mmCIF file of C-alpha atoms in Angstrom:
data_model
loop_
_atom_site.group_PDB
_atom_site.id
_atom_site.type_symbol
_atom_site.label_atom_id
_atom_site.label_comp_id
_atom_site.label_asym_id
_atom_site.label_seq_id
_atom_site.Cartn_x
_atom_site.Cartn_y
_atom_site.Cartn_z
ATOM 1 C CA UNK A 1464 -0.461 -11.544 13.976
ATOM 2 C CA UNK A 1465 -1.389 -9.989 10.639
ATOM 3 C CA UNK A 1466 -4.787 -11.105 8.882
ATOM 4 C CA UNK A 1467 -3.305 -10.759 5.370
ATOM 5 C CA UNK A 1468 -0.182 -13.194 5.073
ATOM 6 C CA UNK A 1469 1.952 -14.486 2.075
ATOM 7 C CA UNK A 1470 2.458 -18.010 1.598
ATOM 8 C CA UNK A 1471 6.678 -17.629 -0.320
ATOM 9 C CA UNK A 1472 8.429 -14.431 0.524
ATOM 10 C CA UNK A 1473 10.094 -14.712 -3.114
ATOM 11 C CA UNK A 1474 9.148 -16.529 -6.359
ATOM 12 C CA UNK A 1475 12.081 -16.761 -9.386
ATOM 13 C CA UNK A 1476 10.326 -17.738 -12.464
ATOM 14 C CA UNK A 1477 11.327 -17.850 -16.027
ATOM 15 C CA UNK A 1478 10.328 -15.364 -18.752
ATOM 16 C CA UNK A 1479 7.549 -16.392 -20.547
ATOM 17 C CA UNK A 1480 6.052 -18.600 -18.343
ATOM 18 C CA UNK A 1481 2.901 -18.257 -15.938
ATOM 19 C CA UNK A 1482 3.117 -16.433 -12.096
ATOM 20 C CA UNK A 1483 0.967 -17.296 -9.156
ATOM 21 C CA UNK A 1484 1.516 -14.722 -6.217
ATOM 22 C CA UNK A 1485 -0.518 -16.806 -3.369
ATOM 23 C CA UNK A 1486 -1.833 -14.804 -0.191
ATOM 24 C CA UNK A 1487 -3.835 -16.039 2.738
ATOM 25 C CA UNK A 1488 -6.043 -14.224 4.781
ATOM 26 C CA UNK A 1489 -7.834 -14.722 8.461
ATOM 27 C CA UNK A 1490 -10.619 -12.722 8.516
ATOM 28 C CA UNK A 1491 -13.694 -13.894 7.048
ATOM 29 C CA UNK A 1492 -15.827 -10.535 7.568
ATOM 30 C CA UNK A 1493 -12.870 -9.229 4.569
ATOM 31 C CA UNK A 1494 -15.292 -8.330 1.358
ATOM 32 C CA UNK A 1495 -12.663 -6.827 -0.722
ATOM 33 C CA UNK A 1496 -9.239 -7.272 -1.753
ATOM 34 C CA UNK A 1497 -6.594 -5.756 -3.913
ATOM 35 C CA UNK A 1498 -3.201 -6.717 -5.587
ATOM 36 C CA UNK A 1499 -0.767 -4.162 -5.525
ATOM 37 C CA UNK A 1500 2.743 -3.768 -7.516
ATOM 38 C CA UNK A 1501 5.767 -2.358 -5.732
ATOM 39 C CA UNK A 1502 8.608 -1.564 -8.309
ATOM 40 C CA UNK A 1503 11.786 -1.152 -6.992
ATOM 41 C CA UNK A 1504 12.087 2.366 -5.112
ATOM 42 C CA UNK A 1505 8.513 3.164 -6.833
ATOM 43 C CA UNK A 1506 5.370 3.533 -4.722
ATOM 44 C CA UNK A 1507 2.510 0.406 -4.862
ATOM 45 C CA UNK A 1508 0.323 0.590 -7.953
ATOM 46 C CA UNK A 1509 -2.990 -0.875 -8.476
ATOM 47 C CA UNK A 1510 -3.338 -4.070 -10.159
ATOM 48 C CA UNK A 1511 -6.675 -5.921 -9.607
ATOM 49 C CA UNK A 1512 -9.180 -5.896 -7.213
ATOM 50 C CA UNK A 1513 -12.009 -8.896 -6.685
ATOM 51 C CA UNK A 1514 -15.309 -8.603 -4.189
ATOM 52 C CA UNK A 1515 -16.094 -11.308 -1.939
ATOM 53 C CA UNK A 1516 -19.187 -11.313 -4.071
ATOM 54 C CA UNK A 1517 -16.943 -12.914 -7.157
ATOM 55 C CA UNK A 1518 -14.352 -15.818 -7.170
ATOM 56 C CA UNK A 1519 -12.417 -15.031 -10.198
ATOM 57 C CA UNK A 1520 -11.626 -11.682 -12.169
ATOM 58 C CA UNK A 1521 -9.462 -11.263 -15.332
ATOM 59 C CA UNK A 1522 -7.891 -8.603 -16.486
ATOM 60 C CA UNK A 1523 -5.011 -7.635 -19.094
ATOM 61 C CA UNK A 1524 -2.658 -10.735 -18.372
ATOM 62 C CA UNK A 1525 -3.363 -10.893 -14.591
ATOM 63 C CA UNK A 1526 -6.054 -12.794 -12.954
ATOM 64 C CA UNK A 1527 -7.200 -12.774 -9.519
ATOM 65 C CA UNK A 1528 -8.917 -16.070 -7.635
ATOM 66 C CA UNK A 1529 -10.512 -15.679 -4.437
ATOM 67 C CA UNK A 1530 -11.526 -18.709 -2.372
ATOM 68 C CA UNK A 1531 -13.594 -17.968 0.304
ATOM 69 C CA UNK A 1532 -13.732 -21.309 1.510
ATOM 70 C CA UNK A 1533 -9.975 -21.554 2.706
ATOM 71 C CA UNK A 1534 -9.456 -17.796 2.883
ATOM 72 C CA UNK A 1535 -7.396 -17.721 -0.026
ATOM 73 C CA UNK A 1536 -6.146 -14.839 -2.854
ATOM 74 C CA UNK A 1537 -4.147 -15.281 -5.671
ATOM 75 C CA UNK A 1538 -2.621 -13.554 -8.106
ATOM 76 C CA UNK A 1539 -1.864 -14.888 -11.821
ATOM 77 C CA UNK A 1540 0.330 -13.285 -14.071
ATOM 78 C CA UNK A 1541 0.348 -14.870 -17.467
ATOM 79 C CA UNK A 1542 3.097 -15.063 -20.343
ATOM 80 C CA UNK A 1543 5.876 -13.300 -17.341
ATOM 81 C CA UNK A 1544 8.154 -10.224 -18.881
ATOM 82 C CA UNK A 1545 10.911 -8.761 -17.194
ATOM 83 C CA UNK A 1546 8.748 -5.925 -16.571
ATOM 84 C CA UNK A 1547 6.957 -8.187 -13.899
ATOM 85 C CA UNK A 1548 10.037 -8.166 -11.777
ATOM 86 C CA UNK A 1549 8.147 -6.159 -7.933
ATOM 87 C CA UNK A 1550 7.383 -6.919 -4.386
ATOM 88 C CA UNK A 1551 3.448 -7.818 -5.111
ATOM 89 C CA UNK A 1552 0.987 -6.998 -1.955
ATOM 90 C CA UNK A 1553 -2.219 -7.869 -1.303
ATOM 91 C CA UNK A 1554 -4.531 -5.868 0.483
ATOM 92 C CA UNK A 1555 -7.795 -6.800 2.266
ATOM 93 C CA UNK A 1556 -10.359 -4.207 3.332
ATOM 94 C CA UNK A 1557 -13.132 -5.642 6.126
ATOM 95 C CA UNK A 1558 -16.673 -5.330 5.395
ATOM 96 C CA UNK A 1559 -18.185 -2.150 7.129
ATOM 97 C CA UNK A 1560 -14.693 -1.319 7.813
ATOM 98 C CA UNK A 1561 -14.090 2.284 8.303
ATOM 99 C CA UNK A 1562 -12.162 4.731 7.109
ATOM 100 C CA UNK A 1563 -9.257 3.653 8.297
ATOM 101 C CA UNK A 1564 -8.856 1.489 5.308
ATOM 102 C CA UNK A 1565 -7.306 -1.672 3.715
ATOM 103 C CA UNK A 1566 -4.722 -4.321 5.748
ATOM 104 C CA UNK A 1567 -1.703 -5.071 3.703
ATOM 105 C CA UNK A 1568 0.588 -8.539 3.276
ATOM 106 C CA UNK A 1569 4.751 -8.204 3.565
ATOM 107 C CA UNK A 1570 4.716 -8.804 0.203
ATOM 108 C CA UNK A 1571 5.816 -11.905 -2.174
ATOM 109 C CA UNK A 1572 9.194 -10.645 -4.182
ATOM 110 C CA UNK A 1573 8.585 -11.976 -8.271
ATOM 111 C CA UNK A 1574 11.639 -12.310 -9.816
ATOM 112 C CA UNK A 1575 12.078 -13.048 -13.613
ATOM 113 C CA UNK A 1576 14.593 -15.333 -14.895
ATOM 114 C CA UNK A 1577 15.730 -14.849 -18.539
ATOM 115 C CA UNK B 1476 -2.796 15.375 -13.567
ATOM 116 C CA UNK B 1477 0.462 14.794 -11.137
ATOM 117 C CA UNK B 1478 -0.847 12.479 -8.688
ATOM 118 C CA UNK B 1479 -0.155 12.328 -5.213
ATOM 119 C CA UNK B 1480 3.387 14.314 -4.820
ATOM 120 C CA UNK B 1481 5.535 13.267 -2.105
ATOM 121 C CA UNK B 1482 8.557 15.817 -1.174
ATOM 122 C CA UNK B 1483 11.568 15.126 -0.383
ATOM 123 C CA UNK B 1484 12.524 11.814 -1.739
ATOM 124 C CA UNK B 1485 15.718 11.234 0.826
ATOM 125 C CA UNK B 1486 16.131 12.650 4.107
ATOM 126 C CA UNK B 1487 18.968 11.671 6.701
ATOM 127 C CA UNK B 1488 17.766 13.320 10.123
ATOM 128 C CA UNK B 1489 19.717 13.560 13.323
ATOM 129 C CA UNK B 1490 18.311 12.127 16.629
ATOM 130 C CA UNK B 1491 15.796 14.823 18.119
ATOM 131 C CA UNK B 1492 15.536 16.756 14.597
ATOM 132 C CA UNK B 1493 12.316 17.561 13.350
ATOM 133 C CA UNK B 1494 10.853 17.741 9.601
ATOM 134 C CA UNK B 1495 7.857 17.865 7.860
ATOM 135 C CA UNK B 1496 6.977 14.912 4.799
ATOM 136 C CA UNK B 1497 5.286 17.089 2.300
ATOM 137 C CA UNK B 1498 2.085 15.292 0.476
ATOM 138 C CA UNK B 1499 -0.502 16.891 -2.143
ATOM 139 C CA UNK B 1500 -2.797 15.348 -4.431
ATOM 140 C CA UNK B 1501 -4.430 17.012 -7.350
ATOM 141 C CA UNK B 1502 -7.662 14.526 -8.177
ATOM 142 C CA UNK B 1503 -9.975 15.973 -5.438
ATOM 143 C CA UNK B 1504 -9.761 12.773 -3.476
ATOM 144 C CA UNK B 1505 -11.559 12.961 0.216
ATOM 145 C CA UNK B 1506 -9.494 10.149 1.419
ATOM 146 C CA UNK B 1507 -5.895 10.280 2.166
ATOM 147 C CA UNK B 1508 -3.288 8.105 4.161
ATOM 148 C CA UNK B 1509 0.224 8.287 5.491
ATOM 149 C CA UNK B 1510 1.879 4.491 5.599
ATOM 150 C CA UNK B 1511 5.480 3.421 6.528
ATOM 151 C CA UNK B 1512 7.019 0.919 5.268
ATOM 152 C CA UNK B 1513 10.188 -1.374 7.109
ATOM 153 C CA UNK B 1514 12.477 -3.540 5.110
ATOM 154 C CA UNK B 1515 10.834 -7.007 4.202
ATOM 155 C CA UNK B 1516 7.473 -5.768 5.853
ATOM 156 C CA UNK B 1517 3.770 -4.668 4.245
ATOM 157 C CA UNK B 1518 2.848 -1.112 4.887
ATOM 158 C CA UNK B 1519 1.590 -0.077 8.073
ATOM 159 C CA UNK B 1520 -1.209 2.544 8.481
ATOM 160 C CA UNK B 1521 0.496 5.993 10.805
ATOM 161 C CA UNK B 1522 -2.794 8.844 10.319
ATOM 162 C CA UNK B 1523 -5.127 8.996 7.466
ATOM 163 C CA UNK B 1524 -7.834 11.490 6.742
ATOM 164 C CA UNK B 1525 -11.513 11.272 5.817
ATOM 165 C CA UNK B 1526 -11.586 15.348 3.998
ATOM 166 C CA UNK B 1527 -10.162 18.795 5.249
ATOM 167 C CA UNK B 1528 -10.086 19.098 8.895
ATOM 168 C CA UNK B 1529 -10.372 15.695 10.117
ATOM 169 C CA UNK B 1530 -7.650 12.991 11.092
ATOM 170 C CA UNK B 1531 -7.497 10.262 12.763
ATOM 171 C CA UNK B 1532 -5.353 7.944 14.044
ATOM 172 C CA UNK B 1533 -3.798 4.480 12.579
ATOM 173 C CA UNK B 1534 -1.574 1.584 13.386
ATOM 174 C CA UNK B 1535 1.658 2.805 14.337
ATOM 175 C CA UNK B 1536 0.998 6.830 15.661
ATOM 176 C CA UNK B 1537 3.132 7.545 18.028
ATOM 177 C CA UNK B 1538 6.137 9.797 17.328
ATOM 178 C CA UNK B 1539 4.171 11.828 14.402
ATOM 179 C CA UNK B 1540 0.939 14.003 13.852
ATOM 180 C CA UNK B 1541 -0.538 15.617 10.600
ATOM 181 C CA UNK B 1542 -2.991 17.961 9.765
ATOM 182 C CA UNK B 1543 -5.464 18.505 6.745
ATOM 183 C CA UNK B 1544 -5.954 21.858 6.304
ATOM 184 C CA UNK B 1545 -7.133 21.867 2.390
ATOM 185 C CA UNK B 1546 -8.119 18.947 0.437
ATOM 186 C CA UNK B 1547 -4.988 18.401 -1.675
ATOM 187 C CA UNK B 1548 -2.656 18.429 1.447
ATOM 188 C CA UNK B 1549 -1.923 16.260 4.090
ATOM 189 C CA UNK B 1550 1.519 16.697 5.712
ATOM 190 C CA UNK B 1551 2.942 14.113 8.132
ATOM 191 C CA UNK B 1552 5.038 16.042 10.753
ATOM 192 C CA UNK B 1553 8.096 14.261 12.831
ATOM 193 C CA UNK B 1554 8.732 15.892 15.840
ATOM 194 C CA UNK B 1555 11.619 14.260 17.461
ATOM 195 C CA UNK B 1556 13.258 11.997 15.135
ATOM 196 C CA UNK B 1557 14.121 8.768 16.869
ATOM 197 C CA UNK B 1558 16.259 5.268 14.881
ATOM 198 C CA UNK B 1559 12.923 3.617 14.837
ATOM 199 C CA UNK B 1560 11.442 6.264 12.663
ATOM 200 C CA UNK B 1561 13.597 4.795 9.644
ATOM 201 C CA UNK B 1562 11.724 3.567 6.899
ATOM 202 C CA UNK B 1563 10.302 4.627 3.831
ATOM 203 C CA UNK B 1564 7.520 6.803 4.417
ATOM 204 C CA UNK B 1565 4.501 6.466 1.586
ATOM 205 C CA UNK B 1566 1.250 8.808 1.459
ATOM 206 C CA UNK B 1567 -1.461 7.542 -0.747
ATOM 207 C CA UNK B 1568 -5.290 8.940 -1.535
ATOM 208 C CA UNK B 1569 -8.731 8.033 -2.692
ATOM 209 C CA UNK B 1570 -11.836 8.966 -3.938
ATOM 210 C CA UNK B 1571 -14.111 7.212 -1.761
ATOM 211 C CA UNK B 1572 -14.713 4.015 0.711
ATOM 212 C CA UNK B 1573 -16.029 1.459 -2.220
ATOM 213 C CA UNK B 1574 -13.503 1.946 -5.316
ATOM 214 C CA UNK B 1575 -10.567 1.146 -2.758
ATOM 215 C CA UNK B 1576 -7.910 1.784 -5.794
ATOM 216 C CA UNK B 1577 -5.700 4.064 -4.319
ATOM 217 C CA UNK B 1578 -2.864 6.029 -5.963
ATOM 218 C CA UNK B 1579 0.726 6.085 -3.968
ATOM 219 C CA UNK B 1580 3.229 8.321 -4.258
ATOM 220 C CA UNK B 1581 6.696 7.755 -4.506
ATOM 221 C CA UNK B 1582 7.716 7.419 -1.335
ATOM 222 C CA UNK B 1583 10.134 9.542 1.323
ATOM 223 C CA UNK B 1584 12.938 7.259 2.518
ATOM 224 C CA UNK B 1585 13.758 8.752 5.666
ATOM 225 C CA UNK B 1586 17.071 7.452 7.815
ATOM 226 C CA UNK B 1587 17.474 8.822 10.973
ATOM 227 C CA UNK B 1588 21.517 8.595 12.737
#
């Protein structure tokens, strides 16, 4: 199976209120991971990344926790907006890993309520 | 500063046709990627490239090559289109192996009938 999983396939929140995108992983040798936003027919677009080296990183309204303990990403979108509304993916990339690059999640569908 | 340019957006293809996907980049990036991507699924890795003249293999291969013969373009060829070749089809590039933040383009959706 895949090493990069999502725990809900689709999360319906209300505007205004506060995300969190879950996504576990399997592979402990993983030292970097991304979050990636997939408008609707729109290519992925970088949101956050976080190092194994770090357990937390903030930026504007998004904030990404990484337990290492239980292998375990998330993604926290503060203060929702319509705007929000994407498939979110994370992405893991395996330390030493080559070129060929990062392992992505199906994907956790964020819809916005009004 | 366009990006990474995928052409064309839509494509219907016949069994046993053959195209091209069309990718450039203009930000000098070594790194580039070709990715499908199935309905409910995460992307899966088809050929990516490390700089001009040198690809290598991913995930899902079979049924597709590509070349890199500058750095700004990395084409993903179809040879004989088969049903299980629908999907949307996404290229993507980077700088380098640490700052993994790469840039997508828009995406070929590609249905083959």
């Amino acid at each position: 199976g895949e090493s990069v999983g999502l725990h809900l396939p689709t999360l319906s929140v209300q505007e205004g209120d506060n995300s969190i995108i879950n996504c576990a992983y399997s592979n402990s040798a993983s030292d970097y991971f991304i979050w990636y936003k997939q408008e609707s027919g729109k290519g992925p677009q970088f949101i956050i990344d976080i190092r194994s080296n770090m357990d937390k990183r903030q930026g504007q309204r998004v904030t990404v926790l990484l337990n290492k303990t239980v292998k375990h990403l998330s993604l926290q979108i503060a203060a929702t907006q319509p705007g929000d509304s994407a498939v979110y993916f994370c992405a893991e990339n395996l330390s030493g890993g080559g070129a060929d690059g990062l392992t992505f999640g199906k994907g956790t569908h964020l819809i916005i309520q009004p | 500063n366009a990006g990474v340019t995928q052409t064309p957006k839509f494509r219907i293809l016949k069994i046993g046709q053959s195209m091209t996907l069309q990718c450039t980049q203009d930000m000098n990036h070594n790194y580039m990627y070709w990715y499908r991507q199935d309905p409910g699924m995460g992307l899966k890795l088809i050929y990516y490239s490390v700089g001009a003249g040198i690809t290598d293999k991913g995930e899902v291969p079979n049924g597709y090559n590509v070349s890199r013969s500058t750095t700004e373009d990395f084409p993903l060829r179809l040879e004989l289109a088969a049903p299980s070749q629908t999907s949307v089809y996404f290229c993507a590039s980077s700088y380098d192996l640490i700052n993994y933040g790469y840039t997508f383009g828009s995406g070929t959706r590609l249905t083959v009938v």
